[in-house]
Amino acid sequence: MWNRLDLVTIGTMRVLVVEDEERLARAIVRVLREEGYNPDAVANGLDALGLARSQAYDIVLLDVMLPGADGYAVARELRGAGFQKPILMLTARDAVPDRVRGLDSGADDYLVKPFALAELLARMRALTRRAGMTADDSVLTCGDLSLDLKTRQATRGERTIELTTKEFGLLEALMRHPGQVLTRSQLLDMVWGMDALQTESNVVDIYVHYLRNKIDKNHDKRLIRTVRGAGYALRDD
């Protein structure tokens, strides 16, 4: 059983990740750090309560099935102690009574496993906006390409681009790291999350091809670049 991840402090928004599945916890922590958050992670409900009482967190990502104290108990304890920041519950339980129980325990939102890390980040942005914080700008740009995270609309020049959910997630991941080469493994983690275990090995290449047909086709300047042996990058040069 793992305890607490050794993390480097990055960013200003502090996130408490409470998840006892080590592989998922490390994937969440990795993408949070890449997005500029400052995460701590624990695998035990009692440890989560101790940290939340002694540290100032802006949002809590809370698994339901935990040793020590389950997520429902942790949420109730936090709310009873006056914790006002957003709580996002993560669980494999998707029945309506389970969701109601989580929300009644004090959670602000409920995300069912398996989930894509891009959706997790979107839920966090929504919750922190409601709480009066700004995690990042709502419109990403690269050259004449823009992606509105609120309306989930992409445009290049004067042309609106229709995107599927996964195409949107992939484009968002690339646009959040302009000029940076992202490996296929990183993109799988960011966009497909735990679903990546069931995806085809070439799914990233397939969706990059879809995006290129929608974004770069009929344009002299290609924004989505292939870096041989490494991955993909979004560049306006």
PDB file of N, CA and C in Angstrom, residues 114-120 147 152 162-174 187-199 203-204 206-208 210-211 214-215:
ATOM      1  N   PRO A 114     -14.646   4.608 -15.328  1.00  0.00           N
ATOM      2  CA  PRO A 114     -13.420   5.292 -15.742  1.00  0.00           C
ATOM      3  C   PRO A 114     -13.744   6.621 -16.426  1.00  0.00           C
ATOM      4  N   PHE A 115     -12.863   7.586 -16.297  1.00  0.00           N
ATOM      5  CA  PHE A 115     -13.085   8.888 -16.897  1.00  0.00           C
ATOM      6  C   PHE A 115     -11.818   9.355 -17.597  1.00  0.00           C
ATOM      7  N   ALA A 116     -11.983  10.263 -18.542  1.00  0.00           N
ATOM      8  CA  ALA A 116     -10.834  10.860 -19.220  1.00  0.00           C
ATOM      9  C   ALA A 116     -10.301  11.999 -18.361  1.00  0.00           C
ATOM     10  N   LEU A 117      -9.000  12.138 -18.306  1.00  0.00           N
ATOM     11  CA  LEU A 117      -8.405  13.195 -17.499  1.00  0.00           C
ATOM     12  C   LEU A 117      -8.800  14.576 -18.013  1.00  0.00           C
ATOM     13  N   ALA A 118      -9.074  14.694 -19.300  1.00  0.00           N
ATOM     14  CA  ALA A 118      -9.529  15.983 -19.837  1.00  0.00           C
ATOM     15  C   ALA A 118     -10.866  16.370 -19.220  1.00  0.00           C
ATOM     16  N   GLU A 119     -11.748  15.379 -19.010  1.00  0.00           N
ATOM     17  CA  GLU A 119     -13.033  15.676 -18.388  1.00  0.00           C
ATOM     18  C   GLU A 119     -12.847  16.053 -16.925  1.00  0.00           C
ATOM     19  N   LEU A 120     -11.927  15.367 -16.244  1.00  0.00           N
ATOM     20  CA  LEU A 120     -11.634  15.722 -14.851  1.00  0.00           C
ATOM     21  C   LEU A 120     -11.196  17.179 -14.752  1.00  0.00           C
ATOM     22  N   LEU A 147      -9.872  28.053 -29.248  1.00  0.00           N
ATOM     23  CA  LEU A 147     -10.704  27.021 -28.635  1.00  0.00           C
ATOM     24  C   LEU A 147     -11.347  27.619 -27.392  1.00  0.00           C
ATOM     25  N   ARG A 152     -17.143  25.265 -25.821  1.00  0.00           N
ATOM     26  CA  ARG A 152     -16.583  24.062 -26.448  1.00  0.00           C
ATOM     27  C   ARG A 152     -16.614  24.194 -27.977  1.00  0.00           C
ATOM     28  N   GLU A 162     -16.455  21.845 -36.146  1.00  0.00           N
ATOM     29  CA  GLU A 162     -17.210  20.915 -35.310  1.00  0.00           C
ATOM     30  C   GLU A 162     -16.286  19.792 -34.843  1.00  0.00           C
ATOM     31  N   LEU A 163     -16.264  19.560 -33.523  1.00  0.00           N
ATOM     32  CA  LEU A 163     -15.383  18.539 -32.951  1.00  0.00           C
ATOM     33  C   LEU A 163     -16.176  17.546 -32.121  1.00  0.00           C
ATOM     34  N   THR A 164     -15.745  16.277 -32.172  1.00  0.00           N
ATOM     35  CA  THR A 164     -16.304  15.288 -31.263  1.00  0.00           C
ATOM     36  C   THR A 164     -15.688  15.498 -29.875  1.00  0.00           C
ATOM     37  N   THR A 165     -16.193  14.781 -28.880  1.00  0.00           N
ATOM     38  CA  THR A 165     -15.683  14.934 -27.515  1.00  0.00           C
ATOM     39  C   THR A 165     -14.197  14.622 -27.431  1.00  0.00           C
ATOM     40  N   LYS A 166     -13.768  13.533 -28.046  1.00  0.00           N
ATOM     41  CA  LYS A 166     -12.357  13.145 -27.979  1.00  0.00           C
ATOM     42  C   LYS A 166     -11.489  14.091 -28.814  1.00  0.00           C
ATOM     43  N   GLU A 167     -11.990  14.558 -29.952  1.00  0.00           N
ATOM     44  CA  GLU A 167     -11.231  15.528 -30.744  1.00  0.00           C
ATOM     45  C   GLU A 167     -11.043  16.816 -29.955  1.00  0.00           C
ATOM     46  N   PHE A 168     -12.084  17.252 -29.259  1.00  0.00           N
ATOM     47  CA  PHE A 168     -11.980  18.452 -28.426  1.00  0.00           C
ATOM     48  C   PHE A 168     -10.938  18.248 -27.337  1.00  0.00           C
ATOM     49  N   GLY A 169     -10.988  17.108 -26.652  1.00  0.00           N
ATOM     50  CA  GLY A 169     -10.026  16.835 -25.585  1.00  0.00           C
ATOM     51  C   GLY A 169      -8.597  16.812 -26.094  1.00  0.00           C
ATOM     52  N   LEU A 170      -8.392  16.204 -27.267  1.00  0.00           N
ATOM     53  CA  LEU A 170      -7.047  16.136 -27.842  1.00  0.00           C
ATOM     54  C   LEU A 170      -6.553  17.521 -28.234  1.00  0.00           C
ATOM     55  N   LEU A 171      -7.425  18.319 -28.861  1.00  0.00           N
ATOM     56  CA  LEU A 171      -7.016  19.663 -29.245  1.00  0.00           C
ATOM     57  C   LEU A 171      -6.736  20.521 -28.014  1.00  0.00           C
ATOM     58  N   GLU A 172      -7.556  20.383 -26.985  1.00  0.00           N
ATOM     59  CA  GLU A 172      -7.317  21.144 -25.759  1.00  0.00           C
ATOM     60  C   GLU A 172      -5.957  20.785 -25.156  1.00  0.00           C
ATOM     61  N   ALA A 173      -5.640  19.493 -25.121  1.00  0.00           N
ATOM     62  CA  ALA A 173      -4.354  19.067 -24.571  1.00  0.00           C
ATOM     63  C   ALA A 173      -3.193  19.689 -25.341  1.00  0.00           C
ATOM     64  N   LEU A 174      -3.272  19.691 -26.671  1.00  0.00           N
ATOM     65  CA  LEU A 174      -2.203  20.272 -27.490  1.00  0.00           C
ATOM     66  C   LEU A 174      -2.125  21.786 -27.296  1.00  0.00           C
ATOM     67  N   LEU A 187      -0.614  11.922 -24.213  1.00  0.00           N
ATOM     68  CA  LEU A 187      -1.914  12.266 -24.787  1.00  0.00           C
ATOM     69  C   LEU A 187      -2.979  11.235 -24.414  1.00  0.00           C
ATOM     70  N   LEU A 188      -2.596   9.970 -24.350  1.00  0.00           N
ATOM     71  CA  LEU A 188      -3.534   8.941 -23.905  1.00  0.00           C
ATOM     72  C   LEU A 188      -3.991   9.218 -22.482  1.00  0.00           C
ATOM     73  N   ASP A 189      -3.050   9.569 -21.602  1.00  0.00           N
ATOM     74  CA  ASP A 189      -3.387   9.870 -20.215  1.00  0.00           C
ATOM     75  C   ASP A 189      -4.308  11.080 -20.121  1.00  0.00           C
ATOM     76  N   MET A 190      -3.984  12.134 -20.869  1.00  0.00           N
ATOM     77  CA  MET A 190      -4.730  13.384 -20.765  1.00  0.00           C
ATOM     78  C   MET A 190      -6.149  13.274 -21.326  1.00  0.00           C
ATOM     79  N   VAL A 191      -6.293  12.555 -22.443  1.00  0.00           N
ATOM     80  CA  VAL A 191      -7.566  12.561 -23.170  1.00  0.00           C
ATOM     81  C   VAL A 191      -8.414  11.319 -22.899  1.00  0.00           C
ATOM     82  N   TRP A 192      -7.765  10.167 -22.860  1.00  0.00           N
ATOM     83  CA  TRP A 192      -8.527   8.929 -22.686  1.00  0.00           C
ATOM     84  C   TRP A 192      -8.514   8.418 -21.240  1.00  0.00           C
ATOM     85  N   GLY A 193      -7.568   8.884 -20.425  1.00  0.00           N
ATOM     86  CA  GLY A 193      -7.531   8.492 -19.032  1.00  0.00           C
ATOM     87  C   GLY A 193      -7.484   6.991 -18.861  1.00  0.00           C
ATOM     88  N   MET A 194      -8.292   6.469 -17.927  1.00  0.00           N
ATOM     89  CA  MET A 194      -8.314   5.039 -17.670  1.00  0.00           C
ATOM     90  C   MET A 194      -8.856   4.258 -18.861  1.00  0.00           C
ATOM     91  N   ASP A 195      -9.652   4.912 -19.716  1.00  0.00           N
ATOM     92  CA  ASP A 195     -10.165   4.244 -20.910  1.00  0.00           C
ATOM     93  C   ASP A 195      -9.033   3.846 -21.854  1.00  0.00           C
ATOM     94  N   ALA A 196      -7.848   4.426 -21.664  1.00  0.00           N
ATOM     95  CA  ALA A 196      -6.713   4.134 -22.538  1.00  0.00           C
ATOM     96  C   ALA A 196      -6.348   2.660 -22.497  1.00  0.00           C
ATOM     97  N   LEU A 197      -6.669   1.984 -21.405  1.00  0.00           N
ATOM     98  CA  LEU A 197      -6.347   0.566 -21.279  1.00  0.00           C
ATOM     99  C   LEU A 197      -7.114  -0.270 -22.305  1.00  0.00           C
ATOM    100  N   GLN A 198      -8.273   0.242 -22.739  1.00  0.00           N
ATOM    101  CA  GLN A 198      -9.103  -0.505 -23.685  1.00  0.00           C
ATOM    102  C   GLN A 198      -9.006   0.034 -25.115  1.00  0.00           C
ATOM    103  N   THR A 199      -8.185   1.058 -25.339  1.00  0.00           N
ATOM    104  CA  THR A 199      -8.127   1.655 -26.669  1.00  0.00           C
ATOM    105  C   THR A 199      -7.109   0.948 -27.546  1.00  0.00           C
ATOM    106  N   VAL A 203      -4.670   4.798 -31.464  1.00  0.00           N
ATOM    107  CA  VAL A 203      -5.821   5.697 -31.389  1.00  0.00           C
ATOM    108  C   VAL A 203      -5.400   7.162 -31.425  1.00  0.00           C
ATOM    109  N   VAL A 204      -4.259   7.518 -30.837  1.00  0.00           N
ATOM    110  CA  VAL A 204      -3.801   8.906 -30.865  1.00  0.00           C
ATOM    111  C   VAL A 204      -3.508   9.329 -32.297  1.00  0.00           C
ATOM    112  N   ILE A 206      -4.766   8.136 -34.997  1.00  0.00           N
ATOM    113  CA  ILE A 206      -6.035   8.216 -35.729  1.00  0.00           C
ATOM    114  C   ILE A 206      -6.722   9.553 -35.461  1.00  0.00           C
ATOM    115  N   TYR A 207      -6.767   9.964 -34.194  1.00  0.00           N
ATOM    116  CA  TYR A 207      -7.465  11.204 -33.857  1.00  0.00           C
ATOM    117  C   TYR A 207      -6.674  12.442 -34.268  1.00  0.00           C
ATOM    118  N   VAL A 208      -5.357  12.353 -34.291  1.00  0.00           N
ATOM    119  CA  VAL A 208      -4.559  13.452 -34.838  1.00  0.00           C
ATOM    120  C   VAL A 208      -4.895  13.618 -36.319  1.00  0.00           C
ATOM    121  N   TYR A 210      -7.747  12.874 -37.730  1.00  0.00           N
ATOM    122  CA  TYR A 210      -9.067  13.515 -37.782  1.00  0.00           C
ATOM    123  C   TYR A 210      -8.944  15.029 -37.575  1.00  0.00           C
ATOM    124  N   LEU A 211      -8.153  15.419 -36.566  1.00  0.00           N
ATOM    125  CA  LEU A 211      -7.997  16.842 -36.267  1.00  0.00           C
ATOM    126  C   LEU A 211      -7.354  17.589 -37.425  1.00  0.00           C
ATOM    127  N   LYS A 214      -9.685  18.528 -40.085  1.00  0.00           N
ATOM    128  CA  LYS A 214     -10.618  19.590 -39.727  1.00  0.00           C
ATOM    129  C   LYS A 214      -9.931  20.942 -39.526  1.00  0.00           C
ATOM    130  N   ILE A 215      -8.676  20.918 -39.075  1.00  0.00           N
ATOM    131  CA  ILE A 215      -7.997  22.163 -38.693  1.00  0.00           C
ATOM    132  C   ILE A 215      -7.021  22.653 -39.749  1.00  0.00           C
TER     133      ILE A 215
END
